[in-house]
Coordinates of C-alpha atoms and ligand atoms in Angstrom, one line a residue:
M1 CA -66.1 16.3 103.2
S2 CA -68.4 15.5 106.1
G3 CA -69.3 12.1 107.5
T4 CA -65.7 10.7 107.6
A5 CA -66.4 9.2 111.1
A6 CA -68.8 6.7 109.5
M7 CA -66.3 5.6 106.8
A8 CA -64.8 2.1 107.0
P9 CA -61.2 1.9 108.0
P10 CA -58.8 1.9 105.0
G11 CA -57.9 -1.6 103.7
L12 CA -54.4 -2.9 102.9
P13 CA -54.2 -1.5 99.3
E14 CA -55.1 2.0 100.6
R15 CA -52.7 1.8 103.4
L16 CA -49.9 0.8 101.0
R17 CA -50.9 3.6 98.7
D18 CA -50.7 6.1 101.6
R19 CA -47.2 4.8 102.5
Y20 CA -46.1 5.1 98.8
D21 CA -47.4 8.7 98.7
R22 CA -45.5 9.6 101.9
L23 CA -42.4 8.1 100.4
L24 CA -42.7 10.1 97.2
A25 CA -43.3 13.2 99.2
S26 CA -40.0 12.8 101.1
A27 CA -37.1 14.8 99.7
G28 CA -34.6 12.1 100.9
F29 CA -36.4 9.4 99.0
R30 CA -36.6 11.5 95.8
Q31 CA -32.8 12.1 96.0
F32 CA -32.2 8.3 96.5
A33 CA -34.5 7.4 93.6
A34 CA -32.6 9.9 91.3
R35 CA -29.3 8.2 92.2
F36 CA -30.2 4.5 92.3
P37 CA -29.8 3.0 88.8
L38 CA -33.1 1.0 88.9
T39 CA -35.3 3.9 89.9
R40 CA -33.4 6.6 88.0
P41 CA -35.5 6.3 84.7
L42 CA -38.7 6.5 86.7
A43 CA -37.4 9.5 88.7
R44 CA -36.4 11.3 85.5
R45 CA -39.8 10.7 83.9
R46 CA -41.5 12.2 86.9
V47 CA -39.3 15.3 86.9
R48 CA -39.9 15.7 83.2
A49 CA -43.7 15.3 83.7
L50 CA -43.6 17.9 86.5
F51 CA -41.5 20.3 84.4
D52 CA -44.0 19.9 81.5
L53 CA -46.8 20.9 83.8
C54 CA -44.8 24.0 84.9
A55 CA -43.9 25.0 81.4
G56 CA -47.2 24.2 79.6
F57 CA -48.0 27.9 79.2
V58 CA -44.7 28.5 77.4
Y59 CA -45.5 25.6 75.0
T60 CA -48.9 27.1 74.3
Q61 CA -47.5 30.6 73.6
T62 CA -44.9 29.1 71.3
L63 CA -47.8 27.6 69.3
L64 CA -49.7 30.9 69.4
A65 CA -46.7 32.8 68.1
C66 CA -46.3 30.3 65.2
V67 CA -50.0 30.6 64.3
R68 CA -50.0 34.4 64.5
L69 CA -46.8 34.7 62.4
R70 CA -48.2 32.1 59.9
V71 CA -45.1 29.9 60.2
F72 CA -47.0 26.8 59.0
E73 CA -48.5 28.5 56.0
I74 CA -45.1 29.8 55.0
L75 CA -43.4 26.4 55.4
R76 CA -46.2 24.6 53.5
D77 CA -44.6 25.6 50.2
G78 CA -41.3 23.9 51.2
P79 CA -38.3 24.4 53.6
Q80 CA -36.9 27.9 54.0
E81 CA -33.4 29.3 54.8
H82 CA -33.2 30.7 58.3
A83 CA -32.5 34.3 57.2
A84 CA -35.2 34.3 54.6
L85 CA -37.7 32.8 57.0
A86 CA -36.8 35.3 59.7
A87 CA -37.4 38.1 57.2
R88 CA -40.8 36.7 56.2
L89 CA -41.8 36.4 59.9
G90 CA -40.7 40.0 60.5
L91 CA -38.2 38.9 63.2
S92 CA -34.5 39.4 63.8
P93 CA -32.5 36.2 63.0
E94 CA -31.9 35.8 66.7
A95 CA -35.5 36.1 67.7
A96 CA -36.5 33.8 64.9
A97 CA -33.9 31.3 66.2
T98 CA -35.5 31.4 69.7
L99 CA -39.0 30.8 68.2
L100 CA -38.0 28.1 65.8
K101 CA -35.8 26.1 68.2
A102 CA -38.7 26.1 70.7
A103 CA -41.1 25.1 67.9
E104 CA -38.7 22.4 66.8
A105 CA -38.6 20.9 70.4
L106 CA -42.4 20.8 70.3
R107 CA -42.4 19.0 66.9
L108 CA -44.0 22.0 65.2
V109 CA -41.1 22.6 62.8
D110 CA -38.2 20.5 61.8
R111 CA -34.6 21.4 61.0
R112 CA -33.5 20.3 57.5
R113 CA -30.2 20.0 55.8
G114 CA -28.3 23.2 55.0
G115 CA -29.8 25.1 58.0
R116 CA -33.3 25.3 56.5
W117 CA -36.5 24.9 58.4
G118 CA -39.4 22.7 57.3
L119 CA -42.7 21.6 58.8
G120 CA -42.6 19.3 61.9
A121 CA -45.1 16.4 62.4
L122 CA -47.5 18.5 64.5
G123 CA -47.0 21.7 62.4
A124 CA -47.9 19.8 59.3
A125 CA -51.2 18.8 60.9
L126 CA -52.0 22.5 61.3
V127 CA -51.7 23.4 57.7
D128 CA -55.1 24.1 56.1
N129 CA -56.7 23.4 59.4
P130 CA -58.7 26.5 60.2
G131 CA -60.5 24.7 63.1
V132 CA -57.3 24.2 65.1
T133 CA -55.9 27.7 64.3
A134 CA -59.2 29.3 65.3
M135 CA -59.1 27.4 68.6
V136 CA -55.5 28.5 69.2
E137 CA -56.5 32.1 68.8
H138 CA -59.6 31.6 71.0
H139 CA -57.4 30.3 73.8
A140 CA -56.0 33.8 74.3
L141 CA -59.4 34.6 75.8
V142 CA -59.6 31.4 77.8
Y143 CA -56.2 31.8 79.4
G144 CA -57.1 35.4 80.3
D145 CA -59.9 34.0 82.5
L146 CA -57.5 31.4 83.9
A147 CA -54.7 33.9 84.8
D148 CA -55.8 33.7 88.4
P149 CA -57.2 30.1 88.7
V150 CA -57.8 30.4 92.5
A151 CA -59.9 33.5 92.1
L152 CA -61.8 31.8 89.3
L153 CA -62.5 28.8 91.6
R154 CA -63.6 31.0 94.5
R155 CA -65.9 33.4 92.5
D156 CA -69.5 32.8 91.7
R157 CA -69.8 31.3 88.2
G158 CA -70.2 33.8 85.3
G159 CA -68.9 37.3 84.8
N160 CA -65.8 36.1 83.0
R161 CA -64.6 37.0 79.5
L162 CA -65.6 33.5 78.4
S163 CA -69.2 33.9 79.6
G164 CA -69.4 37.1 77.5
Y165 CA -68.2 35.1 74.5
W166 CA -70.9 32.5 75.0
P167 CA -73.8 34.9 75.9
Y168 CA -76.5 32.2 75.9
A169 CA -74.8 30.6 79.0
G170 CA -77.0 31.5 81.8
A171 CA -79.0 34.1 79.8
E172 CA -82.6 34.7 80.9
A173 CA -83.8 35.2 77.3
P174 CA -81.2 33.7 74.9
A175 CA -83.6 33.8 72.0
A176 CA -83.4 37.6 72.0
L177 CA -79.6 37.7 71.5
P178 CA -78.8 39.8 68.4
E179 CA -76.6 38.8 65.5
E180 CA -73.5 40.6 66.7
R181 CA -73.5 38.6 70.0
V182 CA -73.7 35.1 68.3
A183 CA -71.4 35.7 65.3
A184 CA -68.0 35.0 66.9
Y185 CA -69.0 31.7 68.6
T186 CA -71.0 30.5 65.6
A187 CA -67.9 31.0 63.4
L188 CA -65.6 29.2 65.9
M189 CA -68.1 26.3 66.1
A190 CA -68.3 26.1 62.3
A191 CA -64.5 26.1 62.0
S192 CA -64.1 23.2 64.5
Q193 CA -67.2 21.2 63.4
P194 CA -65.6 19.1 60.6
F195 CA -63.6 17.0 63.1
V196 CA -66.8 16.3 65.1
A197 CA -69.0 15.6 62.1
A198 CA -66.4 13.1 60.8
E199 CA -66.5 11.3 64.2
V200 CA -70.3 11.2 64.3
L201 CA -70.7 10.1 60.7
A202 CA -68.2 7.3 61.2
A203 CA -69.9 6.1 64.4
C204 CA -73.6 6.4 63.5
D205 CA -75.6 4.9 60.6
F206 CA -78.0 7.6 59.3
S207 CA -79.0 5.5 56.3
R208 CA -81.9 3.9 58.3
H209 CA -83.3 7.3 59.2
R210 CA -85.4 9.6 57.1
H211 CA -85.5 12.9 58.9
L212 CA -82.8 14.4 61.2
L213 CA -83.5 17.4 63.6
D214 CA -80.3 19.0 64.9
L215 CA -80.9 21.0 68.0
G216 CA -78.5 23.9 68.6
G217 CA -77.1 23.1 65.1
G218 CA -75.2 26.4 64.7
D219 CA -74.7 27.6 61.2
G220 CA -75.7 24.1 59.8
S221 CA -72.1 22.9 59.3
F222 CA -72.9 19.5 60.9
L223 CA -76.1 19.1 58.8
R224 CA -74.3 20.0 55.6
A225 CA -71.7 17.3 56.3
V226 CA -74.5 14.8 56.9
A227 CA -76.3 15.9 53.8
A228 CA -73.3 15.3 51.7
R229 CA -73.1 11.7 52.9
H230 CA -76.8 10.9 53.0
P231 CA -78.7 12.5 50.0
H232 CA -82.0 10.8 51.1
L233 CA -82.2 12.5 54.5
R234 CA -84.5 15.4 55.3
L235 CA -82.8 17.9 57.6
T236 CA -84.1 20.4 60.1
L237 CA -82.0 22.7 62.3
F238 CA -83.2 24.5 65.4
D239 CA -81.1 27.2 67.1
L240 CA -81.4 30.7 68.6
P241 CA -83.1 32.9 66.0
A242 CA -80.0 34.9 65.0
V243 CA -78.0 31.7 64.6
A244 CA -80.8 29.9 62.7
A245 CA -80.9 32.8 60.2
R246 CA -77.2 32.1 59.4
A247 CA -78.0 28.4 58.9
R248 CA -80.9 29.3 56.5
D249 CA -78.6 31.4 54.4
A250 CA -75.9 28.7 54.4
F251 CA -78.4 26.0 53.3
A252 CA -79.5 28.2 50.4
T253 CA -75.9 28.8 49.4
A254 CA -75.2 25.1 49.5
G255 CA -78.2 24.4 47.3
L256 CA -80.0 22.5 50.1
A257 CA -83.0 24.7 50.5
D258 CA -85.3 22.0 49.2
R259 CA -84.5 19.5 51.9
A260 CA -83.0 21.5 54.8
E261 CA -84.9 24.0 56.9
A262 CA -83.8 26.2 59.9
F263 CA -86.0 27.4 62.7
G264 CA -85.3 29.9 65.5
G265 CA -86.3 29.7 69.1
D266 CA -85.3 28.5 72.6
F267 CA -84.9 24.8 72.9
T268 CA -85.6 24.9 76.7
H269 CA -89.0 26.5 76.2
G270 CA -90.6 26.8 72.8
P271 CA -92.1 24.0 70.8
L272 CA -89.7 22.2 68.5
P273 CA -90.3 21.2 64.9
L274 CA -92.0 17.8 64.6
G275 CA -91.6 15.0 62.1
A276 CA -88.0 13.9 62.7
D277 CA -87.2 10.2 63.5
I278 CA -83.8 11.2 64.9
V279 CA -82.7 14.2 67.0
S280 CA -79.1 15.2 67.4
L281 CA -77.5 17.3 70.2
V282 CA -73.9 17.9 69.1
R283 CA -71.7 19.7 71.7
I284 CA -74.8 21.0 73.5
I285 CA -75.5 19.2 76.8
H286 CA -72.1 19.9 78.4
D287 CA -72.9 23.7 78.1
H288 CA -75.7 23.4 80.6
D289 CA -76.4 22.7 84.2
D290 CA -78.5 19.7 85.1
A291 CA -81.9 21.4 85.2
R292 CA -81.5 23.0 81.8
A293 CA -79.9 19.9 80.3
L294 CA -82.9 17.9 81.4
A295 CA -85.3 20.5 79.9
I296 CA -83.5 20.3 76.6
L297 CA -83.6 16.5 76.6
R298 CA -87.3 16.5 77.5
A299 CA -88.0 18.9 74.6
A300 CA -86.1 16.5 72.3
R301 CA -88.2 13.7 73.6
R302 CA -91.4 15.6 72.8
A303 CA -90.2 16.2 69.3
L304 CA -89.8 12.5 68.6
P305 CA -92.3 9.7 68.2
P306 CA -92.0 6.6 70.5
G307 CA -89.1 4.5 69.2
G308 CA -87.3 7.6 67.7
T309 CA -83.6 8.0 68.2
L310 CA -81.7 10.6 70.3
L311 CA -78.0 11.1 69.3
L312 CA -75.8 13.0 71.7
A313 CA -72.2 13.8 70.7
E314 CA -69.7 15.7 72.9
P315 CA -66.5 15.1 74.8
M316 CA -67.3 13.1 78.0
S317 CA -65.7 13.0 81.4
G318 CA -63.8 9.8 82.3
T319 CA -62.7 9.0 78.7
P320 CA -59.8 6.6 79.1
G321 CA -56.5 8.2 77.9
A322 CA -58.1 11.7 77.5
E323 CA -58.4 12.6 81.2
P324 CA -56.2 15.8 81.1
I325 CA -58.5 17.1 78.3
T326 CA -61.9 16.1 79.7
E327 CA -61.2 16.8 83.4
A328 CA -58.6 19.6 83.4
Y329 CA -59.3 21.4 80.1
F330 CA -63.1 21.1 79.7
G331 CA -63.6 21.3 83.5
F332 CA -61.9 24.7 83.7
Y333 CA -63.2 25.9 80.4
L334 CA -66.8 25.3 81.4
L335 CA -66.2 26.8 84.8
A336 CA -65.0 30.0 83.2
M337 CA -67.9 29.9 80.7
G338 CA -70.2 30.0 83.7
T339 CA -72.6 27.0 83.1
G340 CA -72.4 23.3 82.4
R341 CA -69.7 20.7 83.0
P342 CA -68.3 17.6 81.3
R343 CA -70.3 14.6 82.3
R344 CA -69.5 10.9 82.5
P345 CA -71.4 8.6 80.1
E346 CA -73.3 7.2 83.2
E347 CA -74.4 10.7 84.2
L348 CA -75.6 11.4 80.7
A349 CA -77.4 8.0 80.6
E350 CA -79.2 9.0 83.8
L351 CA -80.3 12.4 82.4
L352 CA -81.6 10.6 79.3
R353 CA -83.6 8.1 81.3
G354 CA -85.0 11.0 83.3
A355 CA -86.1 12.7 80.1
G356 CA -88.0 9.7 78.8
F357 CA -85.4 7.8 76.8
T358 CA -84.4 4.1 77.1
A359 CA -81.5 1.9 76.3
P360 CA -78.7 4.6 76.2
R361 CA -75.5 3.2 74.8
L362 CA -72.2 4.5 73.6
L363 CA -71.2 4.0 70.0
S364 CA -67.5 3.5 69.3
T365 CA -65.7 6.6 68.0
R366 CA -62.3 6.9 66.4
T367 CA -61.0 9.9 68.4
P368 CA -63.0 9.8 71.7
L369 CA -61.2 12.9 73.1
L370 CA -62.9 15.0 70.4
A371 CA -66.3 13.6 70.9
R372 CA -68.0 10.5 72.1
V373 CA -71.4 9.5 70.8
M374 CA -74.3 8.1 72.8
V375 CA -77.7 7.0 71.4
A376 CA -81.0 6.3 73.2
R377 CA -84.5 5.4 72.2
A378 CA -87.6 7.5 72.9
A379 CA -89.7 5.4 75.3
Ligands
SAM1 C1 -71.4 24.9 71.6 S1 -72.5 25.4 70.3 C2 -72.6 23.9 69.3 C3 -73.0 24.2 67.9 C4 -73.1 23.0 67.0 N1 -74.0 22.0 67.5 C5 -71.7 22.4 66.8 O1 -71.3 21.4 67.4 O2 -70.9 23.0 66.1 C6 -74.1 25.4 71.1 C7 -75.2 25.9 70.2 O3 -76.4 25.9 71.0 C8 -77.2 27.0 70.7 N2 -78.0 27.3 71.8 C9 -77.7 27.7 73.1 N3 -78.7 27.9 73.8 C10 -79.8 27.7 73.1 C11 -81.2 27.8 73.3 N4 -81.7 28.1 74.5 N5 -82.1 27.5 72.3 C12 -81.6 27.1 71.1 N6 -80.3 27.0 70.8 C13 -79.4 27.3 71.8 C14 -76.1 28.1 70.4 O4 -76.6 29.2 69.7 C15 -75.1 27.3 69.7 O5 -75.3 27.3 68.3

């Protein structure tokens, strides 16, 4: 960073903090802290936290093995004897023991009486949860790009496996993308959409609106969830043509064709459908760099009458308690994807004001690490 000469000298809290950091960095102090009874619990917690950081990949791969071998589906019907379970997994009893003991330590499975295995607290949450299992599989791709994190940080953005998976990221003409390039990501988004829709529906009162336009609405999973809760609402979806075609089919299959329409185009360029009094952008803005994000928000503003509502839902940077997810996970994910970044609520509010919206404010959400919700009014 340049300009350090002009910086004010550090105050007392900062000098104390520097001293503390130097103390922690000294091997002698760490040995003392591990021996001294009053500091020992803290030292142990720190060692454990560091070991967890080193071992995180192994934990992830334990989960991937369980998902691929369908451990949670097999255990859904009840606890299984070790030998019978090993046979169903196609593993030797010894290999099954390695996997199941690891999964037990991660609370994915649980040891029951008589040497049987049942679901653990976290494994139970994965049963009938296609959104999470699809994400676990998807991460094989993500971690491929992260295999050399320093190279990833040093390269120009783009050109990774993840940028191929999200082909609209940085594309010159995204509206020309054919069906086969949008199918995989649209299915992944649909699988994970129920969690997000539940958060948005709990946070936002759609009953005072009459017509919702969902920009980048994928296969319409979000709008179908809203439709089920708000039968009076008219629904319009806008996405890339190949994706909008999928949404149109899904609306017809769901018997919604009379009140839900889907249009294809590019939300940074083309005109958007008019008539809505609320526009939603669900997991959209974080995919785009500032210039494109602003273009999307300006298009949304033009699609609304003065006083209309903009609803933006996505994971946001600086979410208290979710920092490893928003800063480390989404930061690196979007870096590998090649465009966009997680933004703080203040940064989103500034973009919204720049696009012609006023009074941006966060609504309270039940699980902010999945998505936070911000609303603003068209000026
Ligand atoms: C991360 S997905 C989110 C999908 C959906 N809103 C959800 O939360 O499940 C981003 C969506 O934006 C769409 N999209 C990307 N670029 C677009 C563009 N230039 N014009 C219209 N839609 C676009 C993609 O096709 C995709 O459906």
